[in-house]
């Protein structure tokens, strides 16, 4: 059974023409699942699971009848052994697959029941999302127990999301069916990727899948050069690629929206994949796929959730100068606050020795207006945050792009929930002279947001990728932060 993977660049997967990894020798291994507590995350199996449900139920009845002779009848059950075998199949099938080998050691009756394929088919579906081809394998004599023990559990560390190292372009590989956090692939039969029409046919097919149009439809000469460069760079099938583990961002109850993966428009560079994550009063958009200007792994946008922006009415919003004035005022306010924090931090360091000398001296509280004001100051923001987190979402406000702002996607929502000050990363070709410039983060709804780049006078629209990724959740916030830091360092 081959490892099943899907490669997500900036367009749909291309099956055999994309790189894949094949695991050899799985069918010939005779090991059983161990008691390692690590296991794949559960997930729904969609229509394939529903279609197999009736077959599973029928098989359980047949298997239950075959095992019924070993079960005592006619009295109330006093132990698990007294329960009907078909009920034990249901109970055992709900347990983690890593616990079942120990359960088989209890007695011969349990060991006989645990040979039931229905149990292992359920574990394959619930723990690893494998819904298809199990029946075909059973017909050929391969049991679901062997699939679980010798393939899925054994190679569980390779499941999840990975980012390939393809220069600045990056990418996203979802392994759904072993240095632990890195692996490499190389195709040994590259002729299978070639088309009968040669590189021209390959390029036309790639262009239709990536951009949905032909090169003749793209009139901008610079855009044509960028597209050709990307095709040449990413279609080197002979290269050995290295993949790095990618985690989905953890979710918190106070997050503005659900974090995750979004597709964003980047002018001549087309669609790219961005990961949105929340970090207290900040939100970050990290590129999973990149381009020659800003490579994959870099933080493309940063949103300051402590500085909301009140947009002018529609008539004034259509004036770019008015929007620019509002954003630059907020930028100056942020600069002053940062400067003040740095000065206060310096003063605290200067007074630290004196504070250490006075340590242990008891200071009497001085009640008065200053304490009351301090109490109100500490209480106010907390109350306001609580109301924002627990209250109803804000009413939608009309939104329109100011004149002169270029947008590759004109089908953006005409209402928005909120706007915040943010900065976007821009750089020259080859990631030269990178700098952060002011902009506006526009939250449209739970699945869409935008960013206005003031200096570039352009607008990017981001839409949520709604694929269900299994085995991709970060084990902790610390592990996710470490991953973000590592992928950014690799492209700095």
Short mmCIF file of C-alpha atoms in Angstrom, two decimals:
data_model
loop_
_atom_site.label_atom_id
_atom_site.label_comp_id
_atom_site.label_asym_id
_atom_site.label_seq_id
_atom_site.Cartn_x
_atom_site.Cartn_y
_atom_site.Cartn_z
CA UNK A 1 0.00 0.00 0.00
CA UNK A 2 1.69 3.22 -1.10
CA UNK A 3 1.95 6.34 1.02
CA UNK A 4 -0.72 8.71 -0.27
CA UNK A 5 0.24 12.41 -0.48
CA UNK A 6 -1.08 15.56 -2.09
CA UNK A 7 1.12 18.50 -3.06
CA UNK A 8 -0.46 21.94 -2.70
CA UNK A 9 1.44 24.68 -4.44
CA UNK A 10 -0.59 27.67 -5.52
CA UNK A 11 -3.03 25.57 -7.52
CA UNK A 12 -4.68 22.13 -7.44
CA UNK A 13 -2.73 18.91 -7.10
CA UNK A 14 -1.39 17.31 -10.23
CA UNK A 15 -1.28 13.66 -9.24
CA UNK A 16 1.52 11.56 -10.69
CA UNK A 17 3.30 14.54 -12.25
CA UNK A 18 4.13 15.85 -8.80
CA UNK A 19 6.75 14.45 -6.51
CA UNK A 20 5.76 11.51 -4.31
CA UNK A 21 7.34 9.21 -1.77
CA UNK A 22 6.83 5.45 -1.84
CA UNK A 23 7.34 3.32 1.23
CA UNK A 24 8.83 -0.11 0.50
CA UNK A 25 8.76 -3.30 2.46
CA UNK A 26 5.69 -2.49 4.55
CA UNK A 27 3.77 -5.57 3.50
CA UNK A 28 6.59 -7.94 4.37
CA UNK A 29 7.14 -6.77 7.94
CA UNK A 30 5.77 -9.02 10.66
CA UNK A 31 5.80 -6.61 13.60
CA UNK A 32 2.69 -5.80 15.63
CA UNK A 33 1.57 -2.37 16.90
CA UNK A 34 3.56 -1.42 19.99
CA UNK A 35 2.34 0.48 23.02
CA UNK A 36 3.78 3.84 21.98
CA UNK A 37 1.23 6.44 23.11
CA UNK A 38 1.73 8.50 19.92
CA UNK A 39 -1.02 7.98 17.40
CA UNK A 40 -2.61 9.83 14.52
CA UNK A 41 -5.40 12.34 15.17
CA UNK A 42 -8.96 11.29 14.53
CA UNK A 43 -10.92 12.71 11.67
CA UNK A 44 -14.08 12.26 9.66
CA UNK A 45 -14.04 10.12 6.58
CA UNK A 46 -16.84 11.85 4.71
CA UNK A 47 -18.93 9.99 2.21
CA UNK A 48 -16.56 7.02 1.93
CA UNK A 49 -17.07 6.17 5.60
CA UNK A 50 -20.83 6.54 5.30
CA UNK A 51 -20.91 4.24 2.29
CA UNK A 52 -19.04 1.51 4.19
CA UNK A 53 -21.20 1.76 7.33
CA UNK A 54 -23.90 -0.68 6.20
CA UNK A 55 -21.28 -3.24 5.12
CA UNK A 56 -19.54 -2.96 8.48
CA UNK A 57 -22.78 -3.47 10.39
CA UNK A 58 -23.62 -6.58 8.36
CA UNK A 59 -20.14 -7.97 8.85
CA UNK A 60 -20.36 -7.39 12.61
CA UNK A 61 -23.59 -9.44 12.78
CA UNK A 62 -21.99 -12.33 10.90
CA UNK A 63 -18.83 -12.23 13.00
CA UNK A 64 -20.90 -11.94 16.17
CA UNK A 65 -22.87 -15.05 15.26
CA UNK A 66 -19.67 -16.96 14.56
CA UNK A 67 -18.28 -16.06 17.97
CA UNK A 68 -21.52 -16.48 19.90
CA UNK A 69 -20.82 -20.12 20.81
CA UNK A 70 -18.10 -19.03 23.23
CA UNK A 71 -20.39 -16.67 25.17
CA UNK A 72 -22.50 -17.94 28.11
CA UNK A 73 -26.19 -17.15 27.81
CA UNK A 74 -29.20 -17.17 30.02
CA UNK A 75 -27.87 -15.10 32.94
CA UNK A 76 -26.95 -11.50 33.70
CA UNK A 77 -23.35 -10.70 32.62
CA UNK A 78 -20.89 -10.58 35.52
CA UNK A 79 -17.78 -9.71 33.51
CA UNK A 80 -16.69 -8.68 30.02
CA UNK A 81 -16.41 -12.34 29.09
CA UNK A 82 -20.15 -12.73 29.72
CA UNK A 83 -21.04 -10.08 27.12
CA UNK A 84 -22.12 -11.12 23.61
CA UNK A 85 -19.17 -11.17 21.18
CA UNK A 86 -20.80 -8.63 18.85
CA UNK A 87 -20.92 -6.16 21.78
CA UNK A 88 -17.27 -6.85 22.61
CA UNK A 89 -16.41 -6.09 18.97
CA UNK A 90 -18.07 -2.69 19.40
CA UNK A 91 -16.27 -2.02 22.71
CA UNK A 92 -12.83 -3.12 21.50
CA UNK A 93 -13.28 -1.17 18.28
CA UNK A 94 -13.67 2.07 20.25
CA UNK A 95 -10.32 1.63 22.04
CA UNK A 96 -7.04 3.10 20.72
CA UNK A 97 -5.28 0.64 18.46
CA UNK A 98 -2.09 0.87 20.55
CA UNK A 99 -3.98 -0.62 23.53
CA UNK A 100 -5.34 -3.65 21.70
CA UNK A 101 -2.17 -5.81 21.72
CA UNK A 102 -2.14 -5.69 25.54
CA UNK A 103 -5.83 -6.54 25.58
CA UNK A 104 -5.10 -9.65 23.47
CA UNK A 105 -2.84 -10.93 26.25
CA UNK A 106 -5.73 -11.14 28.74
CA UNK A 107 -7.24 -14.39 27.47
CA UNK A 108 -7.74 -16.54 24.38
CA UNK A 109 -11.36 -15.31 23.97
CA UNK A 110 -10.20 -11.68 23.73
CA UNK A 111 -7.40 -12.70 21.38
CA UNK A 112 -9.89 -14.48 19.10
CA UNK A 113 -12.25 -11.48 19.06
CA UNK A 114 -9.38 -9.11 18.29
CA UNK A 115 -8.77 -10.94 15.03
CA UNK A 116 -12.04 -9.43 13.79
CA UNK A 117 -11.28 -7.11 10.86
CA UNK A 118 -14.17 -4.81 11.76
CA UNK A 119 -12.24 -3.62 14.84
CA UNK A 120 -9.09 -2.77 12.90
CA UNK A 121 -11.02 -1.24 10.00
CA UNK A 122 -12.61 1.17 12.47
CA UNK A 123 -9.20 2.05 13.99
CA UNK A 124 -7.77 2.74 10.52
CA UNK A 125 -10.67 5.10 9.77
CA UNK A 126 -10.86 6.95 13.08
CA UNK A 127 -7.15 7.31 13.82
CA UNK A 128 -5.72 7.80 10.34
CA UNK A 129 -8.66 8.75 8.12
CA UNK A 130 -8.16 5.74 5.81
CA UNK A 131 -11.54 5.07 4.25
CA UNK A 132 -10.80 3.78 0.78
CA UNK A 133 -9.09 0.66 -0.63
CA UNK A 134 -9.41 -1.31 2.62
CA UNK A 135 -12.00 -3.64 1.08
CA UNK A 136 -9.80 -4.21 -1.97
CA UNK A 137 -6.88 -5.10 0.27
CA UNK A 138 -9.00 -7.54 2.26
CA UNK A 139 -10.02 -9.31 -0.95
CA UNK A 140 -6.33 -9.81 -1.78
CA UNK A 141 -5.72 -11.34 1.66
CA UNK A 142 -4.28 -8.29 3.46
CA UNK A 143 -6.08 -7.78 6.77
CA UNK A 144 -6.95 -4.39 8.24
CA UNK A 145 -4.96 -5.43 11.30
CA UNK A 146 -1.83 -5.69 9.12
CA UNK A 147 -2.58 -2.32 7.47
CA UNK A 148 -2.82 -0.71 10.89
CA UNK A 149 0.19 -2.45 12.46
CA UNK A 150 2.63 -2.64 9.56
CA UNK A 151 1.87 0.59 7.69
CA UNK A 152 -0.22 3.24 9.41
CA UNK A 153 1.12 2.94 12.95
CA UNK A 154 4.68 2.21 11.86
CA UNK A 155 4.91 5.26 9.57
CA UNK A 156 2.73 7.59 11.66
CA UNK A 157 5.55 10.15 12.06
CA UNK A 158 5.40 11.00 8.36
CA UNK A 159 1.69 11.93 8.47
CA UNK A 160 0.70 15.61 8.48
CA UNK A 161 1.78 18.86 6.81
CA UNK A 162 5.27 19.51 5.42
CA UNK A 163 6.89 22.43 3.63
CA UNK A 164 9.24 21.58 0.72
CA UNK A 165 12.44 23.55 0.26
CA UNK A 166 11.98 24.86 -3.31
CA UNK A 167 13.96 28.08 -3.21
CA UNK A 168 11.74 31.08 -2.45
CA UNK A 169 8.56 29.32 -3.57
CA UNK A 170 8.09 26.82 -0.74
CA UNK A 171 4.92 24.78 -0.95
CA UNK A 172 2.65 22.53 1.09
CA UNK A 173 2.68 18.72 1.15
CA UNK A 174 -0.11 16.94 2.99
CA UNK A 175 0.86 13.32 3.77
CA UNK A 176 -2.43 11.59 4.54
CA UNK A 177 -1.96 7.93 4.65
CA UNK A 178 11.97 9.67 9.18
CA UNK A 179 14.44 11.81 10.83
CA UNK A 180 11.22 12.66 12.71
CA UNK A 181 10.83 16.31 11.64
CA UNK A 182 12.43 16.19 8.19
CA UNK A 183 12.52 13.89 5.20
CA UNK A 184 13.62 13.98 1.57
CA UNK A 185 12.13 12.66 -1.66
CA UNK A 186 13.60 11.99 -5.07
CA UNK A 187 11.82 10.50 -8.05
CA UNK A 188 13.82 7.71 -9.70
CA UNK A 189 11.55 7.55 -12.76
CA UNK A 190 11.39 11.16 -13.91
CA UNK A 191 10.35 10.10 -17.42
CA UNK A 192 6.87 9.41 -15.98
CA UNK A 193 6.47 13.15 -15.37
CA UNK A 194 7.20 14.06 -18.95
CA UNK A 195 4.39 14.62 -21.43
CA UNK A 196 4.35 13.44 -25.02
CA UNK A 197 4.17 17.05 -26.20
CA UNK A 198 7.38 17.98 -24.39
CA UNK A 199 8.04 20.93 -22.11
CA UNK A 200 5.65 23.18 -24.00
CA UNK A 201 2.71 20.91 -23.22
CA UNK A 202 3.88 20.62 -19.61
CA UNK A 203 4.00 24.41 -19.34
CA UNK A 204 0.53 24.90 -20.88
CA UNK A 205 -0.97 22.31 -18.52
CA UNK A 206 0.80 23.83 -15.50
CA UNK A 207 -0.40 27.32 -16.49
CA UNK A 208 -4.03 26.21 -16.79
CA UNK A 209 -3.91 24.53 -13.37
CA UNK A 210 -1.98 27.31 -11.59
CA UNK A 211 -3.56 30.38 -13.20
CA UNK A 212 -6.64 29.17 -15.05
CA UNK A 213 -5.57 30.85 -18.33
CA UNK A 214 -2.98 30.77 -21.11
CA UNK A 215 0.19 32.82 -21.41
CA UNK A 216 -1.36 34.75 -24.30
CA UNK A 217 -4.06 36.00 -21.91
CA UNK A 218 -1.40 37.61 -19.69
CA UNK A 219 -0.33 40.82 -21.40
CA UNK A 220 2.02 42.20 -18.74
CA UNK A 221 5.58 41.33 -19.80
CA UNK A 222 7.01 41.36 -16.25
CA UNK A 223 4.23 39.02 -15.10
CA UNK A 224 5.06 36.60 -17.95
CA UNK A 225 8.71 36.55 -16.84
CA UNK A 226 7.75 35.76 -13.24
CA UNK A 227 5.46 32.93 -14.34
CA UNK A 228 8.13 31.38 -16.58
CA UNK A 229 10.70 31.64 -13.78
CA UNK A 230 8.41 29.85 -11.34
CA UNK A 231 7.65 27.04 -13.79
CA UNK A 232 11.32 26.41 -14.53
CA UNK A 233 12.23 26.49 -10.83
CA UNK A 234 9.43 24.24 -9.52
CA UNK A 235 9.35 21.66 -12.32
CA UNK A 236 12.84 20.23 -11.76
CA UNK A 237 11.65 16.71 -11.00
CA UNK A 238 15.20 15.36 -10.88
CA UNK A 239 15.99 17.39 -7.74
CA UNK A 240 16.00 15.80 -4.30
CA UNK A 241 13.65 17.81 -2.09
CA UNK A 242 13.81 18.28 1.66
CA UNK A 243 10.61 18.78 3.67
CA UNK A 244 10.17 20.47 7.03
CA UNK A 245 7.33 19.75 9.46
CA UNK A 246 4.53 22.34 9.46
CA UNK A 247 2.01 22.63 12.30
CA UNK A 248 -1.40 24.27 12.15
CA UNK A 249 -1.63 27.16 14.64
CA UNK A 250 -3.25 26.47 18.03
CA UNK A 251 -6.62 28.08 18.67
CA UNK A 252 -7.57 30.25 21.66
CA UNK A 253 -10.99 31.42 22.83
CA UNK A 254 -9.92 35.08 22.49
CA UNK A 255 -8.70 34.80 18.87
CA UNK A 256 -10.30 37.26 16.48
CA UNK A 257 -11.19 34.43 14.10
CA UNK A 258 -10.15 30.80 13.79
CA UNK A 259 -6.47 30.67 12.76
CA UNK A 260 -5.38 28.50 9.85
CA UNK A 261 -4.30 28.49 6.21
CA UNK A 262 -5.49 31.11 3.71
CA UNK A 263 -4.97 31.70 -0.02
CA UNK A 264 -3.88 35.28 -0.71
CA UNK A 265 -3.51 37.34 -3.89
CA UNK A 266 -0.08 38.87 -4.54
CA UNK A 267 -0.32 40.88 -7.75
CA UNK A 268 1.92 39.46 -10.45
CA UNK A 269 2.93 36.56 -8.22
CA UNK A 270 -0.63 35.23 -8.18
CA UNK A 271 -2.06 33.11 -5.35
CA UNK A 272 0.09 32.14 -2.38
CA UNK A 273 -0.64 30.23 0.85
CA UNK A 274 -0.39 32.17 4.13
CA UNK A 275 -0.75 30.86 7.69
CA UNK A 276 -2.65 33.19 10.06
CA UNK A 277 -1.81 32.80 13.76
CA UNK A 278 -2.55 34.82 16.91
CA UNK A 279 -0.04 35.81 19.59
CA UNK A 280 -1.72 37.91 22.30
CA UNK A 281 -2.20 41.43 20.94
CA UNK A 282 -0.54 40.52 17.65
CA UNK A 283 -1.57 38.42 14.65
CA UNK A 284 0.91 37.13 12.10
CA UNK A 285 0.58 36.03 8.49
CA UNK A 286 3.46 33.68 7.57
CA UNK A 287 4.09 32.64 3.97
CA UNK A 288 3.91 28.90 3.36
CA UNK A 289 4.47 29.47 -0.36
CA UNK A 290 6.54 32.43 -1.47
CA UNK A 291 8.02 34.29 -4.44
CA UNK A 292 11.37 35.82 -5.50
CA UNK A 293 10.63 39.00 -3.50
CA UNK A 294 9.37 37.54 -0.21
CA UNK A 295 10.29 33.84 0.12
CA UNK A 296 8.32 31.13 1.90
CA UNK A 297 8.74 31.20 5.68
CA UNK A 298 8.79 34.98 6.03
CA UNK A 299 6.17 36.95 7.97
CA UNK A 300 4.30 38.75 5.20
CA UNK A 301 1.92 40.77 7.44
CA UNK A 302 1.73 41.61 11.14
CA UNK A 303 -1.50 42.94 12.66
CA UNK A 304 -1.57 45.12 15.77
CA UNK A 305 -4.85 44.14 17.45
CA UNK A 306 -4.31 46.82 20.13
CA UNK A 307 -4.74 49.57 17.51
CA UNK A 308 -8.09 49.35 15.69
CA UNK A 309 -8.69 51.79 12.85
CA UNK A 310 -11.93 53.69 12.39
CA UNK A 311 -12.44 54.01 8.65
CA UNK A 312 -14.08 57.17 7.28
CA UNK A 313 -17.47 57.05 5.58
CA UNK A 314 -17.71 55.63 2.07
CA UNK A 315 -17.37 59.01 0.35
CA UNK A 316 -14.13 59.87 2.17
CA UNK A 317 -12.86 56.27 2.12
CA UNK A 318 -12.76 56.36 -1.67
CA UNK A 319 -10.06 59.05 -1.30
CA UNK A 320 -6.69 57.32 -0.89
CA UNK A 321 -5.12 60.42 0.72
CA UNK A 322 -7.70 60.35 3.54
CA UNK A 323 -7.07 56.68 4.31
CA UNK A 324 -3.30 57.26 4.17
CA UNK A 325 -3.60 60.15 6.63
CA UNK A 326 -5.51 58.00 9.16
CA UNK A 327 -3.04 55.10 8.93
CA UNK A 328 0.04 57.31 9.24
CA UNK A 329 -1.42 58.94 12.36
CA UNK A 330 -1.80 55.50 13.95
CA UNK A 331 1.74 54.61 12.85
CA UNK A 332 3.07 57.71 14.65
CA UNK A 333 1.08 56.80 17.77
CA UNK A 334 2.55 53.26 17.73
CA UNK A 335 6.06 54.72 17.32
CA UNK A 336 5.59 57.04 20.34
CA UNK A 337 4.26 54.18 22.49
CA UNK A 338 7.20 51.96 21.59
CA UNK A 339 9.64 54.77 22.37
CA UNK A 340 7.97 55.38 25.73
CA UNK A 341 8.14 51.66 26.59
CA UNK A 342 11.86 51.60 25.74
CA UNK A 343 12.51 54.64 27.95
CA UNK A 344 10.54 53.17 30.85
CA UNK A 345 12.41 49.89 30.44
CA UNK A 346 15.72 51.79 30.65
CA UNK A 347 14.65 53.61 33.82
CA UNK A 348 13.59 50.31 35.43
CA UNK A 349 17.06 48.87 34.79
CA UNK A 350 18.69 51.96 36.37
CA UNK A 351 16.59 51.68 39.53
CA UNK A 352 16.92 47.91 39.83
CA UNK A 353 20.00 47.99 42.19
CA UNK A 354 18.21 50.42 44.52
CA UNK A 355 15.10 48.24 44.53
CA UNK A 356 17.21 45.23 45.49
CA UNK A 357 18.75 47.17 48.44
CA UNK A 358 15.31 48.12 49.73
CA UNK A 359 13.99 44.59 49.35
CA UNK A 360 12.46 43.37 52.57
CA UNK A 361 11.40 46.83 53.75
CA UNK A 362 7.67 46.89 54.33
CA UNK A 363 5.83 49.66 52.58
CA UNK A 364 2.54 50.88 54.01
CA UNK A 365 -0.28 51.30 51.49
CA UNK A 366 -1.31 54.91 50.89
CA UNK A 367 -5.01 54.99 50.09
CA UNK A 368 -6.19 57.91 48.05
CA UNK A 369 -7.33 59.07 44.64
CA UNK A 370 -4.22 57.67 42.92
CA UNK A 371 -5.05 54.13 44.07
CA UNK A 372 -8.65 54.49 43.04
CA UNK A 373 -7.59 55.72 39.62
CA UNK A 374 -5.13 52.83 39.31
CA UNK A 375 -7.91 50.42 40.21
CA UNK A 376 -10.14 51.83 37.53
CA UNK A 377 -7.27 51.70 35.04
CA UNK A 378 -6.66 48.02 35.69
CA UNK A 379 -10.33 47.20 35.64
CA UNK A 380 -11.29 49.07 32.49
CA UNK A 381 -9.32 47.20 29.82
CA UNK A 382 -10.17 43.80 31.30
CA UNK A 383 -13.87 44.61 31.23
CA UNK A 384 -13.60 45.90 27.70
CA UNK A 385 -11.77 42.78 26.52
CA UNK A 386 -14.30 40.52 28.19
CA UNK A 387 -17.16 42.31 26.50
CA UNK A 388 -15.43 42.00 23.14
CA UNK A 389 -14.66 38.31 23.59
CA UNK A 390 -18.03 37.27 24.99
CA UNK A 391 -20.37 39.80 23.39
CA UNK A 392 -22.04 39.63 20.00
CA UNK A 393 -19.84 40.32 16.93
CA UNK A 394 -19.73 43.95 15.76
CA UNK A 395 -22.13 45.06 13.07
CA UNK A 396 -20.82 45.01 9.51
CA UNK A 397 -19.72 48.36 8.05
CA UNK A 398 -19.69 49.32 4.36
CA UNK A 399 -16.32 48.94 2.69
CA UNK A 400 -14.88 49.98 -0.66
CA UNK A 401 -11.31 50.18 -1.91
CA UNK A 402 -9.98 53.73 -2.27
CA UNK A 403 -9.33 55.00 -5.78
CA UNK A 404 -5.86 54.15 -7.06
CA UNK A 405 -5.56 50.89 -5.06
CA UNK A 406 -4.77 47.96 -7.37
CA UNK A 407 -6.44 44.62 -6.64
CA UNK A 408 -5.98 41.37 -8.54
CA UNK A 409 -9.30 40.15 -7.09
CA UNK A 410 -12.18 42.59 -7.49
CA UNK A 411 -14.66 40.16 -5.95
CA UNK A 412 -14.01 41.29 -2.37
CA UNK A 413 -16.85 41.74 0.19
CA UNK A 414 -18.46 45.19 0.35
CA UNK A 415 -18.87 45.06 4.14
CA UNK A 416 -16.34 44.43 6.90
CA UNK A 417 -16.41 43.70 10.64
CA UNK A 418 -13.32 45.58 11.81
CA UNK A 419 -10.03 47.13 10.71
CA UNK A 420 -6.65 47.21 12.48
CA UNK A 421 -3.30 48.85 11.93
CA UNK A 422 -0.66 46.51 10.55
CA UNK A 423 2.60 46.30 8.68
CA UNK A 424 3.46 44.39 5.52
CA UNK A 425 6.86 43.11 4.44
CA UNK A 426 8.17 44.31 1.07
CA UNK A 427 11.57 43.65 -0.55
CA UNK A 428 13.43 43.78 -3.84
CA UNK A 429 14.06 40.78 -6.07
CA UNK A 430 16.03 38.12 -4.21
CA UNK A 431 14.71 39.35 -0.83
CA UNK A 432 16.98 42.41 -0.92
CA UNK A 433 16.45 45.47 1.33
CA UNK A 434 13.42 44.05 3.20
CA UNK A 435 11.37 46.54 5.23
CA UNK A 436 8.04 46.67 7.02
CA UNK A 437 5.60 49.30 5.74
CA UNK A 438 2.24 50.46 7.19
CA UNK A 439 -1.06 49.07 6.02
CA UNK A 440 -4.62 48.21 7.00
CA UNK A 441 -5.87 44.75 8.03
CA UNK A 442 -9.56 44.39 7.03
CA UNK A 443 -11.60 41.60 8.64
CA UNK A 444 -14.53 40.72 6.39
CA UNK A 445 -15.89 37.56 8.03
CA UNK A 446 -14.75 34.28 9.61
CA UNK A 447 -13.20 33.05 6.35
CA UNK A 448 -11.92 36.18 4.59
CA UNK A 449 -9.69 39.13 5.37
CA UNK A 450 -7.72 41.66 3.37
CA UNK A 451 -4.64 43.83 3.64
CA UNK A 452 -4.11 47.25 2.05
CA UNK A 453 -0.43 47.93 1.31
CA UNK A 454 -0.15 51.73 1.44
CA UNK A 455 3.30 52.06 -0.12
CA UNK A 456 2.52 49.62 -2.93
CA UNK A 457 -1.03 51.00 -3.27
CA UNK A 458 -2.31 47.45 -3.64
CA UNK A 459 -4.84 45.16 -1.94
CA UNK A 460 -4.53 41.45 -1.12
CA UNK A 461 -7.60 39.30 -0.43
CA UNK A 462 -7.18 36.15 1.68
CA UNK A 463 -9.69 33.27 1.72
CA UNK A 464 -9.63 30.33 4.12
CA UNK A 465 -8.47 26.92 2.85
CA UNK A 466 -11.21 24.62 4.16
CA UNK A 467 -9.48 21.28 3.60
CA UNK A 468 -9.46 19.05 6.67
CA UNK A 469 -5.82 18.35 7.57
CA UNK A 470 -5.24 15.37 9.85
CA UNK A 471 -2.20 14.86 12.10
CA UNK A 472 -1.25 18.53 11.66
CA UNK A 473 -2.15 20.13 15.02
CA UNK A 474 0.73 21.60 17.01
CA UNK A 475 1.42 19.64 20.24
CA UNK A 476 1.79 22.94 22.14
CA UNK A 477 2.01 26.70 21.65
CA UNK A 478 5.76 26.48 22.34
CA UNK A 479 6.24 23.89 19.58
CA UNK A 480 4.32 26.07 17.12
CA UNK A 481 6.34 29.20 18.01
CA UNK A 482 9.57 27.24 17.59
CA UNK A 483 8.42 26.04 14.15
CA UNK A 484 7.65 29.62 13.04
CA UNK A 485 11.05 30.78 14.21
CA UNK A 486 12.86 27.95 12.41
CA UNK A 487 11.20 28.37 9.02
CA UNK A 488 11.83 32.12 9.12
CA UNK A 489 15.52 31.67 9.98
CA UNK A 490 15.98 29.26 7.08
CA UNK A 491 14.97 31.97 4.56
CA UNK A 492 16.54 35.02 6.24
#
